[in-house]
Short mmCIF file of C-alpha atoms in Angstrom, two decimals:
data_model
loop_
_atom_site.label_atom_id
_atom_site.label_comp_id
_atom_site.label_asym_id
_atom_site.label_seq_id
_atom_site.Cartn_x
_atom_site.Cartn_y
_atom_site.Cartn_z
CA UNK A 1 67.67 18.45 -122.82
CA UNK A 2 67.42 21.62 -120.74
CA UNK A 3 69.48 21.08 -117.58
CA UNK A 4 67.05 23.18 -115.53
CA UNK A 5 64.24 20.75 -116.35
CA UNK A 6 66.41 17.78 -115.33
CA UNK A 7 67.32 19.54 -112.08
CA UNK A 8 63.65 20.26 -111.34
CA UNK A 9 62.65 16.62 -111.98
CA UNK A 10 65.41 15.10 -109.85
CA UNK A 11 64.76 17.72 -107.13
CA UNK A 12 61.07 16.78 -107.03
CA UNK A 13 61.94 13.08 -106.74
CA UNK A 14 64.38 13.66 -103.87
CA UNK A 15 62.03 16.04 -102.00
CA UNK A 16 59.08 13.66 -102.35
CA UNK A 17 60.82 10.38 -101.59
CA UNK A 18 64.03 10.94 -99.65
CA UNK A 19 64.23 14.25 -97.78
CA UNK A 20 62.48 15.53 -94.67
CA UNK A 21 59.98 18.31 -95.40
CA UNK A 22 61.92 21.22 -93.94
CA UNK A 23 65.23 20.61 -95.74
CA UNK A 24 66.20 23.15 -98.43
CA UNK A 25 67.54 21.65 -101.63
CA UNK A 26 69.14 23.91 -104.25
CA UNK A 27 70.94 23.06 -107.48
CA UNK A 28 74.35 23.48 -105.84
CA UNK A 29 73.53 21.90 -102.44
CA UNK A 30 76.04 19.17 -101.59
CA UNK A 31 73.79 16.14 -101.22
CA UNK A 32 75.94 14.41 -98.58
CA UNK A 33 75.69 17.52 -96.36
CA UNK A 34 71.89 17.20 -96.11
CA UNK A 35 72.02 13.54 -95.07
CA UNK A 36 71.88 11.77 -98.43
CA UNK A 37 73.59 8.42 -97.80
CA UNK A 38 74.68 5.54 -100.05
CA UNK A 39 71.23 3.92 -99.94
CA UNK A 40 69.64 7.21 -101.10
CA UNK A 41 72.22 7.52 -103.89
CA UNK A 42 71.07 4.11 -105.16
CA UNK A 43 67.45 5.36 -105.13
CA UNK A 44 68.48 8.47 -107.11
CA UNK A 45 70.46 6.34 -109.57
CA UNK A 46 67.48 4.03 -110.11
CA UNK A 47 65.16 7.02 -110.64
CA UNK A 48 67.51 8.54 -113.24
CA UNK A 49 67.89 5.25 -115.12
CA UNK A 50 64.15 4.68 -115.22
CA UNK A 51 63.02 8.26 -115.85
CA UNK A 52 65.49 9.03 -118.67
CA UNK A 53 65.77 5.46 -119.98
CA UNK A 54 69.54 5.46 -119.68
CA UNK A 55 72.05 3.13 -118.07
CA UNK A 56 74.71 4.80 -115.96
CA UNK A 57 77.96 2.99 -116.84
CA UNK A 58 80.19 1.73 -114.05
CA UNK A 59 82.93 4.29 -114.74
CA UNK A 60 80.41 7.12 -114.24
CA UNK A 61 79.30 5.85 -110.82
CA UNK A 62 81.67 8.17 -108.99
CA UNK A 63 80.96 10.60 -106.12
CA UNK A 64 81.73 13.68 -108.31
CA UNK A 65 78.73 12.89 -110.54
CA UNK A 66 76.39 12.52 -107.53
CA UNK A 67 77.63 15.53 -105.57
CA UNK A 68 74.89 18.06 -106.39
CA UNK A 69 71.76 18.40 -108.57
CA UNK A 70 73.93 20.35 -111.06
CA UNK A 71 76.42 17.49 -111.43
CA UNK A 72 73.59 14.94 -111.75
CA UNK A 73 71.94 17.00 -114.51
CA UNK A 74 75.28 17.26 -116.37
CA UNK A 75 75.68 13.47 -116.11
CA UNK A 76 72.18 12.85 -117.45
CA UNK A 77 72.73 15.23 -120.37
CA UNK A 78 76.07 13.62 -121.22
CA UNK A 79 74.46 10.16 -121.27
CA UNK A 80 71.45 11.34 -123.31
CA UNK A 81 73.67 12.55 -126.20
CA UNK B 1 64.18 25.84 -63.88
CA UNK B 2 62.61 23.53 -66.45
CA UNK B 3 62.39 24.98 -69.96
CA UNK B 4 59.66 22.71 -71.32
CA UNK B 5 56.01 22.05 -70.65
CA UNK B 6 55.57 18.60 -69.10
CA UNK B 7 51.93 18.45 -70.16
CA UNK B 8 52.92 18.54 -73.82
CA UNK B 9 54.66 15.16 -73.58
CA UNK B 10 52.77 12.29 -75.28
CA UNK B 11 50.93 10.00 -72.85
CA UNK B 12 50.94 7.07 -75.24
CA UNK B 13 53.43 6.04 -77.91
CA UNK B 14 52.77 2.86 -79.88
CA UNK B 15 55.72 0.59 -80.50
CA UNK B 16 56.71 0.32 -84.17
CA UNK B 17 56.97 -3.03 -85.93
CA UNK B 18 60.75 -2.83 -85.57
CA UNK B 19 60.42 -2.10 -81.81
CA UNK B 20 58.26 -5.21 -81.44
CA UNK B 21 60.83 -7.29 -83.28
CA UNK B 22 63.27 -6.14 -80.59
CA UNK B 23 60.79 -7.44 -78.00
CA UNK B 24 61.22 -10.82 -79.68
CA UNK B 25 65.02 -10.44 -79.65
CA UNK B 26 64.86 -9.52 -75.95
CA UNK B 27 62.89 -12.68 -75.23
CA UNK B 28 65.33 -14.66 -77.38
CA UNK B 29 68.31 -13.23 -75.45
CA UNK B 30 66.74 -14.18 -72.12
CA UNK B 31 65.90 -17.71 -73.28
CA UNK B 32 69.54 -18.18 -74.31
CA UNK B 33 70.80 -16.50 -71.09
CA UNK B 34 72.58 -13.83 -73.17
CA UNK B 35 71.49 -10.81 -71.11
CA UNK B 36 69.22 -8.03 -72.29
CA UNK B 37 68.95 -6.23 -75.58
CA UNK B 38 70.91 -3.22 -74.26
CA UNK B 39 72.97 -0.76 -76.34
CA UNK B 40 75.53 1.68 -74.98
CA UNK B 41 77.27 4.73 -76.34
CA UNK B 42 80.49 5.96 -74.74
CA UNK B 43 81.82 9.53 -75.01
CA UNK B 44 85.43 10.08 -73.96
CA UNK B 45 86.70 13.43 -72.66
CA UNK B 46 90.20 14.70 -71.88
CA UNK B 47 88.65 16.85 -69.14
CA UNK B 48 86.81 16.21 -65.89
CA UNK B 49 83.09 16.59 -66.50
CA UNK B 50 80.88 18.42 -64.02
CA UNK B 51 77.91 16.36 -62.79
CA UNK B 52 75.97 19.55 -62.07
CA UNK B 53 76.40 20.69 -65.66
CA UNK B 54 75.27 17.32 -67.04
CA UNK B 55 72.24 17.26 -64.71
CA UNK B 56 71.29 20.75 -65.84
CA UNK B 57 71.31 19.78 -69.52
CA UNK B 58 69.51 16.47 -68.95
CA UNK B 59 66.99 18.21 -66.69
CA UNK B 60 66.08 20.59 -69.51
CA UNK B 61 65.39 17.80 -71.98
CA UNK B 62 61.74 16.86 -72.47
CA UNK B 63 62.91 13.67 -74.09
CA UNK B 64 65.03 12.57 -71.12
CA UNK B 65 62.18 13.43 -68.75
CA UNK B 66 59.77 11.35 -70.83
CA UNK B 67 62.25 8.45 -70.93
CA UNK B 68 62.51 8.48 -67.12
CA UNK B 69 58.76 8.33 -66.68
CA UNK B 70 57.49 5.68 -69.08
CA UNK B 71 56.32 2.15 -68.60
CA UNK B 72 56.05 -0.57 -71.24
CA UNK B 73 52.59 -2.02 -71.70
CA UNK B 74 52.91 -5.28 -73.59
CA UNK B 75 50.23 -6.16 -76.12
CA UNK B 76 47.20 -8.01 -74.85
CA UNK B 77 44.47 -9.73 -76.85
CA UNK B 78 45.78 -8.35 -80.16
CA UNK B 79 46.24 -4.82 -78.76
CA UNK B 80 49.50 -3.23 -79.88
CA UNK B 81 52.28 -2.80 -77.28
CA UNK B 82 52.84 0.81 -76.18
CA UNK B 83 54.81 3.15 -73.94
CA UNK B 84 52.68 4.88 -71.30
CA UNK B 85 53.98 8.15 -69.89
CA UNK B 86 52.90 9.17 -66.41
CA UNK B 87 54.50 12.18 -64.71
CA UNK B 88 56.01 10.60 -61.59
CA UNK B 89 58.69 13.23 -61.28
CA UNK B 90 61.52 10.75 -61.97
CA UNK B 91 64.79 12.37 -63.05
CA UNK B 92 67.83 10.80 -64.69
CA UNK B 93 70.23 9.39 -62.09
CA UNK B 94 73.92 9.71 -62.92
CA UNK B 95 76.05 6.93 -61.40
CA UNK B 96 79.66 7.91 -60.74
CA UNK B 97 82.70 5.60 -60.74
CA UNK B 98 86.47 5.94 -60.39
CA UNK B 99 88.50 3.57 -62.55
CA UNK B 100 92.26 3.12 -62.73
CA UNK B 101 92.54 1.83 -66.32
CA UNK B 102 92.25 4.75 -68.75
CA UNK B 103 89.25 4.57 -71.12
CA UNK B 104 88.20 1.14 -69.85
CA UNK B 105 84.51 0.83 -69.00
CA UNK B 106 83.93 -0.96 -65.67
CA UNK B 107 82.30 -4.39 -66.03
CA UNK B 108 79.57 -3.37 -63.56
CA UNK B 109 78.29 -0.96 -66.22
CA UNK B 110 78.73 -3.28 -69.21
CA UNK B 111 76.97 -6.21 -67.53
CA UNK B 112 74.07 -4.22 -66.03
CA UNK B 113 70.68 -5.28 -67.32
CA UNK B 114 67.88 -2.89 -68.28
CA UNK B 115 64.86 -5.20 -67.99
CA UNK B 116 61.57 -4.49 -69.71
CA UNK B 117 59.58 -4.79 -66.50
CA UNK B 118 61.74 -2.12 -64.82
CA UNK B 119 60.91 1.52 -64.20
CA UNK B 120 63.68 3.08 -66.24
CA UNK B 121 64.93 2.21 -69.70
CA UNK B 122 67.81 4.67 -70.00
CA UNK B 123 70.77 4.95 -67.65
CA UNK B 124 73.69 7.37 -67.39
CA UNK B 125 77.14 6.65 -65.94
CA UNK B 126 80.17 8.83 -65.47
CA UNK B 127 83.63 7.26 -65.10
CA UNK B 128 86.59 9.29 -63.81
CA UNK B 129 90.11 8.24 -64.81
CA UNK B 130 93.53 9.40 -63.63
CA UNK B 131 94.71 12.65 -65.23
CA UNK B 132 91.27 14.34 -65.04
CA UNK B 133 89.89 12.30 -67.93
CA UNK B 134 86.28 11.16 -68.04
CA UNK B 135 83.89 8.97 -69.99
CA UNK B 136 80.12 9.41 -70.12
CA UNK B 137 78.08 6.30 -70.89
CA UNK B 138 74.46 6.26 -71.94
CA UNK B 139 72.78 2.82 -71.91
CA UNK B 140 69.30 2.06 -73.18
CA UNK B 141 67.10 -0.87 -74.01
CA UNK B 142 67.16 -1.23 -77.81
CA UNK B 143 63.36 -1.38 -77.85
CA UNK B 144 63.36 2.39 -77.25
CA UNK B 145 65.84 3.72 -79.77
CA UNK B 146 68.14 2.70 -82.61
CA UNK B 147 71.65 4.01 -83.37
CA UNK B 148 70.41 6.85 -85.59
CA UNK B 149 67.96 7.85 -82.84
CA UNK B 150 70.78 8.17 -80.32
CA UNK B 151 72.65 10.37 -82.83
CA UNK B 152 69.62 12.65 -82.88
CA UNK B 153 69.44 12.57 -79.07
CA UNK B 154 73.04 13.81 -78.92
CA UNK B 155 72.15 16.61 -81.36
CA UNK B 156 69.14 17.46 -79.16
CA UNK B 157 71.30 17.60 -75.99
CA UNK B 158 73.88 19.77 -77.75
CA UNK B 159 71.18 22.22 -78.82
CA UNK B 160 69.96 22.39 -75.20
CA UNK B 161 73.53 23.01 -73.96
CA UNK B 162 73.99 25.86 -76.43
CA UNK B 163 70.61 27.35 -75.49
CA UNK B 164 69.47 27.44 -79.14
CA UNK B 165 66.95 24.63 -79.43
CA UNK B 166 64.29 25.05 -82.11
CA UNK B 167 63.08 21.47 -81.88
CA UNK B 168 59.39 20.84 -81.31
CA UNK B 169 58.50 18.07 -78.90
CA UNK B 170 56.36 16.28 -81.50
CA UNK B 171 59.42 15.94 -83.80
CA UNK B 172 61.11 13.73 -81.22
CA UNK B 173 58.38 11.09 -81.20
CA UNK B 174 57.06 8.87 -84.00
CA UNK B 175 54.34 10.47 -86.12
CA UNK B 176 50.90 8.98 -86.49
CA UNK B 177 51.13 5.96 -88.78
CA UNK B 178 49.67 5.83 -92.25
CA UNK B 179 47.10 3.07 -92.61
CA UNK B 180 47.87 0.24 -94.98
CA UNK B 181 45.06 -1.64 -96.71
CA UNK B 182 44.54 -5.31 -95.85
CA UNK B 183 45.18 -6.43 -99.42
CA UNK B 184 48.53 -4.60 -99.49
CA UNK B 185 49.43 -6.12 -96.13
CA UNK B 186 48.79 -9.65 -97.38
CA UNK B 187 50.55 -9.09 -100.73
CA UNK B 188 53.60 -7.62 -98.97
CA UNK B 189 53.69 -10.38 -96.39
CA UNK B 190 53.70 -13.04 -99.10
CA UNK B 191 56.44 -11.28 -101.13
CA UNK B 192 58.77 -10.68 -98.20
CA UNK B 193 58.21 -14.16 -96.72
CA UNK B 194 59.13 -15.77 -100.06
CA UNK B 195 62.15 -13.50 -100.42
CA UNK B 196 63.51 -14.18 -96.92
CA UNK B 197 62.94 -17.93 -97.30
CA UNK B 198 64.89 -17.94 -100.57
CA UNK B 199 67.60 -15.63 -99.25
CA UNK B 200 68.20 -17.63 -96.04
CA UNK B 201 67.81 -21.11 -97.56
CA UNK B 202 69.85 -23.71 -95.66
CA UNK B 203 72.64 -24.59 -95.36
CA UNK B 204 74.01 -21.29 -94.00
CA UNK B 205 77.54 -21.06 -92.64
CA UNK B 206 77.13 -19.16 -89.38
CA UNK B 207 79.86 -18.33 -86.90
CA UNK B 208 77.57 -19.94 -84.29
CA UNK B 209 77.25 -23.67 -83.93
CA UNK B 210 73.82 -25.28 -83.85
CA UNK B 211 72.32 -25.78 -80.39
CA UNK B 212 74.84 -23.36 -78.81
CA UNK B 213 73.93 -21.96 -75.42
CA UNK B 214 75.28 -18.78 -73.88
CA UNK B 215 76.97 -19.65 -70.59
CA UNK B 216 79.10 -16.54 -70.06
CA UNK B 217 78.51 -12.81 -70.63
CA UNK B 218 79.31 -11.09 -73.92
CA UNK B 219 82.66 -9.35 -74.24
CA UNK B 220 83.86 -6.50 -76.43
CA UNK B 221 87.05 -5.78 -78.36
CA UNK B 222 87.52 -2.34 -79.87
CA UNK B 223 89.78 -1.79 -82.89
CA UNK B 224 90.92 1.81 -83.38
CA UNK B 225 92.21 3.34 -86.60
CA UNK B 226 93.83 6.76 -86.98
CA UNK B 227 92.39 9.34 -89.40
CA UNK B 228 95.26 8.52 -91.80
CA UNK B 229 94.50 4.81 -91.67
CA UNK B 230 90.79 5.56 -92.13
CA UNK B 231 91.65 7.57 -95.22
CA UNK B 232 93.60 4.59 -96.55
CA UNK B 233 90.62 2.33 -95.83
CA UNK B 234 88.37 4.74 -97.78
CA UNK B 235 90.76 4.59 -100.75
CA UNK B 236 90.75 0.79 -100.58
CA UNK B 237 86.94 0.87 -100.45
CA UNK B 238 86.77 2.93 -103.63
CA UNK B 239 89.32 0.74 -105.44
CA UNK B 240 87.33 -2.34 -104.48
CA UNK B 241 84.12 -0.98 -105.98
CA UNK B 242 82.40 0.71 -103.00
CA UNK B 243 81.73 3.93 -104.86
CA UNK B 244 79.42 5.83 -102.49
CA UNK B 245 80.87 5.45 -99.03
CA UNK B 246 82.80 2.63 -97.45
CA UNK B 247 79.84 0.75 -95.94
CA UNK B 248 79.81 -2.19 -98.37
CA UNK B 249 83.58 -2.46 -98.09
CA UNK B 250 83.39 -2.65 -94.27
CA UNK B 251 80.73 -5.35 -94.60
CA UNK B 252 82.77 -7.30 -97.18
CA UNK B 253 85.92 -7.21 -95.04
CA UNK B 254 83.94 -8.39 -91.99
CA UNK B 255 82.46 -11.24 -94.06
CA UNK B 256 85.97 -12.26 -95.20
CA UNK B 257 87.26 -12.27 -91.61
CA UNK B 258 84.35 -14.52 -90.52
CA UNK B 259 84.74 -16.73 -93.60
CA UNK B 260 88.43 -17.22 -92.77
CA UNK B 261 87.48 -18.42 -89.27
CA UNK B 262 84.86 -20.73 -90.78
CA UNK B 263 87.58 -22.10 -93.11
CA UNK B 264 89.79 -22.84 -90.10
CA UNK B 265 86.84 -24.68 -88.57
CA UNK B 266 86.32 -26.48 -91.91
CA UNK B 267 82.74 -25.23 -92.21
CA UNK B 268 82.99 -22.38 -94.74
CA UNK B 269 79.92 -21.98 -96.91
CA UNK B 270 77.17 -19.64 -98.06
CA UNK B 271 76.65 -16.67 -95.75
CA UNK B 272 73.43 -14.87 -94.89
CA UNK B 273 73.66 -11.42 -93.33
CA UNK B 274 70.81 -9.06 -92.40
CA UNK B 275 72.00 -5.43 -92.45
CA UNK B 276 70.05 -2.48 -90.93
CA UNK B 277 68.51 0.07 -93.29
CA UNK B 278 67.37 3.40 -91.77
CA UNK B 279 63.88 4.25 -92.98
CA UNK B 280 63.81 7.88 -91.71
CA UNK B 281 63.55 10.77 -94.13
CA UNK B 282 67.04 12.24 -94.61
CA UNK B 283 67.89 15.44 -92.77
CA UNK B 284 65.08 14.96 -90.27
CA UNK B 285 65.51 15.64 -86.55
CA UNK B 286 63.32 12.73 -85.53
CA UNK B 287 61.82 10.54 -84.48
CA UNK B 288 64.35 9.92 -81.72
CA UNK B 289 62.09 7.44 -79.93
CA UNK B 290 61.41 4.10 -81.69
CA UNK B 291 63.38 1.90 -84.02
CA UNK B 292 62.88 2.97 -87.61
CA UNK B 293 65.19 0.52 -89.27
CA UNK B 294 64.27 -2.22 -91.69
CA UNK B 295 66.79 -4.70 -93.10
CA UNK B 296 68.49 -5.63 -96.33
CA UNK B 297 69.20 -9.36 -96.52
CA UNK B 298 72.37 -10.47 -98.26
CA UNK B 299 73.15 -14.02 -99.37
CA UNK B 300 76.83 -14.48 -100.20
CA UNK B 301 77.78 -17.55 -102.26
CA UNK B 302 81.18 -19.16 -101.75
CA UNK B 303 82.33 -17.93 -105.19
CA UNK B 304 81.89 -14.30 -104.07
CA UNK B 305 84.72 -14.80 -101.56
CA UNK B 306 87.32 -15.10 -104.35
CA UNK B 307 88.32 -11.49 -103.62
CA UNK B 308 87.09 -8.54 -101.55
CA UNK B 309 86.19 -6.76 -104.79
CA UNK B 310 83.92 -9.64 -105.81
CA UNK B 311 82.27 -9.62 -102.38
CA UNK B 312 81.62 -5.85 -102.69
CA UNK B 313 80.08 -6.45 -106.15
CA UNK B 314 77.90 -9.24 -104.71
CA UNK B 315 76.59 -6.96 -101.93
CA UNK B 316 76.19 -3.99 -104.29
CA UNK B 317 74.09 -5.96 -106.80
CA UNK B 318 71.79 -7.33 -104.09
CA UNK B 319 71.47 -3.91 -102.41
CA UNK B 320 70.42 -2.27 -105.69
CA UNK B 321 67.91 -5.02 -106.47
CA UNK B 322 66.33 -4.89 -103.00
CA UNK B 323 66.07 -1.09 -102.98
CA UNK B 324 64.56 -1.23 -106.49
CA UNK B 325 61.97 -3.78 -105.29
CA UNK B 326 61.31 -1.68 -102.14
CA UNK B 327 62.09 -4.67 -99.92
CA UNK B 328 62.95 -2.61 -96.78
CA UNK B 329 59.56 -0.84 -96.98
CA UNK B 330 57.81 -4.18 -97.49
CA UNK B 331 59.69 -5.67 -94.54
CA UNK B 332 58.58 -2.73 -92.35
CA UNK B 333 54.95 -3.32 -93.32
CA UNK B 334 55.34 -7.00 -92.39
CA UNK B 335 56.83 -6.10 -89.00
CA UNK B 336 54.04 -3.57 -88.38
CA UNK B 337 51.48 -6.28 -89.01
CA UNK B 338 53.22 -8.73 -86.69
CA UNK B 339 52.66 -6.27 -83.80
CA UNK B 340 49.07 -7.44 -83.58
CA UNK B 341 50.21 -10.94 -82.66
CA UNK B 342 50.79 -11.82 -78.99
CA UNK B 343 54.51 -11.99 -78.13
CA UNK B 344 54.56 -15.73 -77.38
CA UNK B 345 52.99 -16.56 -80.73
CA UNK B 346 55.25 -14.04 -82.52
CA UNK B 347 58.32 -15.68 -80.95
CA UNK B 348 57.08 -19.14 -81.90
CA UNK B 349 56.50 -18.05 -85.53
CA UNK B 350 59.94 -16.40 -85.84
CA UNK B 351 61.66 -19.48 -84.40
CA UNK B 352 59.69 -21.89 -86.55
CA UNK B 353 60.31 -19.97 -89.78
CA UNK B 354 64.05 -19.89 -89.03
CA UNK B 355 64.16 -23.71 -88.76
CA UNK B 356 67.23 -23.49 -86.53
CA UNK B 357 69.29 -21.41 -88.96
CA UNK B 358 70.43 -17.89 -88.12
CA UNK B 359 72.52 -15.04 -89.49
CA UNK B 360 76.18 -15.81 -90.25
CA UNK B 361 77.11 -12.79 -88.10
CA UNK B 362 75.67 -9.33 -87.44
CA UNK B 363 76.90 -6.02 -88.77
CA UNK B 364 76.01 -2.36 -88.37
CA UNK B 365 77.59 0.94 -89.33
CA UNK B 366 76.63 4.38 -88.04
CA UNK B 367 77.87 5.98 -91.29
CA UNK B 368 78.30 9.73 -90.88
CA UNK B 369 75.92 10.03 -87.88
CA UNK B 370 78.65 10.61 -85.26
CA UNK B 371 81.52 11.78 -87.47
CA UNK B 372 81.00 15.47 -86.74
CA UNK B 373 80.10 15.26 -83.02
CA UNK B 374 82.59 17.71 -81.52
CA UNK B 375 81.05 18.44 -78.11
CA UNK B 376 78.65 17.13 -75.50
CA UNK B 377 77.55 19.11 -72.43
CA UNK B 378 79.71 21.93 -73.81
CA UNK B 379 82.94 19.87 -73.50
CA UNK B 380 85.11 18.55 -76.34
CA UNK B 381 84.49 14.88 -77.12
CA UNK B 382 87.86 13.20 -77.72
CA UNK B 383 86.51 9.77 -78.68
CA UNK B 384 83.29 7.84 -79.18
CA UNK B 385 82.25 4.22 -79.52
CA UNK B 386 79.05 2.19 -79.59
CA UNK B 387 78.59 -1.11 -77.75
CA UNK B 388 76.04 -3.08 -79.81
CA UNK B 389 73.41 -5.11 -77.99
CA UNK B 390 74.34 -8.78 -77.54
CA UNK B 391 72.40 -11.01 -79.92
CA UNK B 392 72.73 -14.75 -79.36
CA UNK B 393 72.91 -16.56 -81.70
CA UNK B 394 74.92 -15.69 -83.79
CA UNK B 395 76.96 -14.19 -80.92
CA UNK B 396 79.23 -11.99 -83.05
CA UNK B 397 78.45 -8.39 -84.04
CA UNK B 398 80.68 -5.85 -85.78
CA UNK B 399 79.72 -2.23 -85.10
CA UNK B 400 81.57 0.36 -87.24
CA UNK B 401 81.65 3.99 -86.11
CA UNK B 402 83.46 7.00 -87.56
CA UNK B 403 84.26 9.97 -85.32
CA UNK B 404 86.39 12.95 -86.38
CA UNK B 405 87.33 11.02 -89.55
CA UNK B 406 88.78 8.13 -87.51
CA UNK B 407 87.15 4.69 -87.66
CA UNK B 408 86.66 2.31 -84.76
CA UNK B 409 85.08 -1.13 -84.71
CA UNK B 410 83.44 -2.51 -81.60
CA UNK B 411 83.29 -6.30 -81.83
CA UNK B 412 80.71 -7.72 -79.42
CA UNK B 413 81.25 -11.47 -79.04
CA UNK B 414 80.15 -14.39 -76.98
CA UNK B 415 83.15 -16.42 -75.70
CA UNK B 416 80.88 -19.46 -76.19
CA UNK B 417 81.01 -18.78 -79.94
CA UNK B 418 84.41 -17.20 -80.57
CA UNK B 419 87.35 -18.13 -78.35
CA UNK B 420 90.20 -15.81 -77.39
CA UNK B 421 92.63 -17.06 -80.08
CA UNK B 422 89.96 -16.81 -82.77
CA UNK B 423 89.10 -13.28 -81.69
CA UNK B 424 92.77 -12.26 -81.92
CA UNK B 425 92.82 -13.76 -85.40
CA UNK B 426 89.64 -11.90 -86.41
CA UNK B 427 91.08 -8.60 -85.15
CA UNK B 428 94.36 -8.96 -87.03
CA UNK B 429 92.73 -10.33 -90.16
CA UNK B 430 90.05 -7.63 -90.28
CA UNK B 431 92.66 -4.87 -89.82
CA UNK B 432 94.82 -6.26 -92.62
CA UNK B 433 91.92 -6.78 -95.03
CA UNK B 434 90.54 -3.27 -94.40
CA UNK B 435 93.95 -1.67 -94.95
CA UNK B 436 94.52 -3.74 -98.09
CA UNK B 437 97.47 -5.64 -96.61
CA UNK B 438 96.14 -9.10 -97.42
#
């Protein structure tokens, strides 16, 4: 799946449900730096699992995979293969 | 000269559902003679602060001015409680003290009440210590603001000090509420009521004994960790399954420390712990005023205490399920609806539904909110801690705060619930569990 499409979909979810309106979110923005906390990470994880019909295994639930939209898109693509 | 327009301050601010729940807690605290629902934040400085400089910054804050000129109007005949602002020209008074014991906060400050029928709900104190060191203490009635709100207030004051404030006044206050349909209200109320009943089903092993009364004032014990120790705690958190921040690990270690005391008392059992959940949009600068937290409710079976890792897994599973089911949002809707009920009836309903059981203990963590606070009033902040409001029962609250990568825990306890020896045990045990030494 095209990583840009995955990035756009996750970005839309975060902007609509988690972030304040005036916060800029780019593909390489470090999510923790814009206030994304552990509760929000759970929301993002649940969205990914439901939207792409995948289960994120325990060993992939690491901060590196949830650092930016880029790393999230790479994780989704890896699990979709 | 004032840099804001006083006429742009809101004349009326409705209390949120969470604020009104704090009205109930305030009433509860008074009934049990446990003081008021007052929170305090303490900033430590290795320099002597100038009162004139502080007054200048506070005097330029529209928020502080509003806070000094509001009155609480309690709900009447199903009208929602509200804050009413009237420009009386009140300014923040800064009380000054000299204290011989470095970094200790005088009891006169810690025991001072901020009653709801008073004229001021925020107070500022400055304590001078030997060696030109100072602490600045801000105290407020919890009905006004939560911990995240005070973090935003600090950010607001720092922007004023630097002279680069882009904040709009309306950002600081709660926005107009979205209306919820009656059917959704009723459906939510039913779901959350069932969930809380199931989650808190008796018997619950609480640190408090049944029919306890508060006869003496709450006390505090602060545990400090260095940045190196905090790093070790973070590593332990990750190894024990807390993958996205140490919060669940802190909570699990606290639960183990309380469970160990309950074991000594031969009353260990299932625990029930409500944990605050901030409902604000992330990255927002407001609202500063009002409590915007809902709760996650955790039930911990005895089997989950086999190891800290199992306790973290137990919390993690329940957290994921509750976020998936949007329980915090549903709980907020329930609290918003309860605002329409007169306080006496609200208190009666809360007490009746609890059937004499209460939380095993209370826990809160400020997460990253204060970690990067470097200055206040243009001076370097050397340390920071939060004194949680006393809640009785259960009479034991752990408040975790990280500042400059170093963790501290403020334990607020009622000596009627936890005696001196037990508190020493909790302190040592909690330290060892967090650092992975036991």
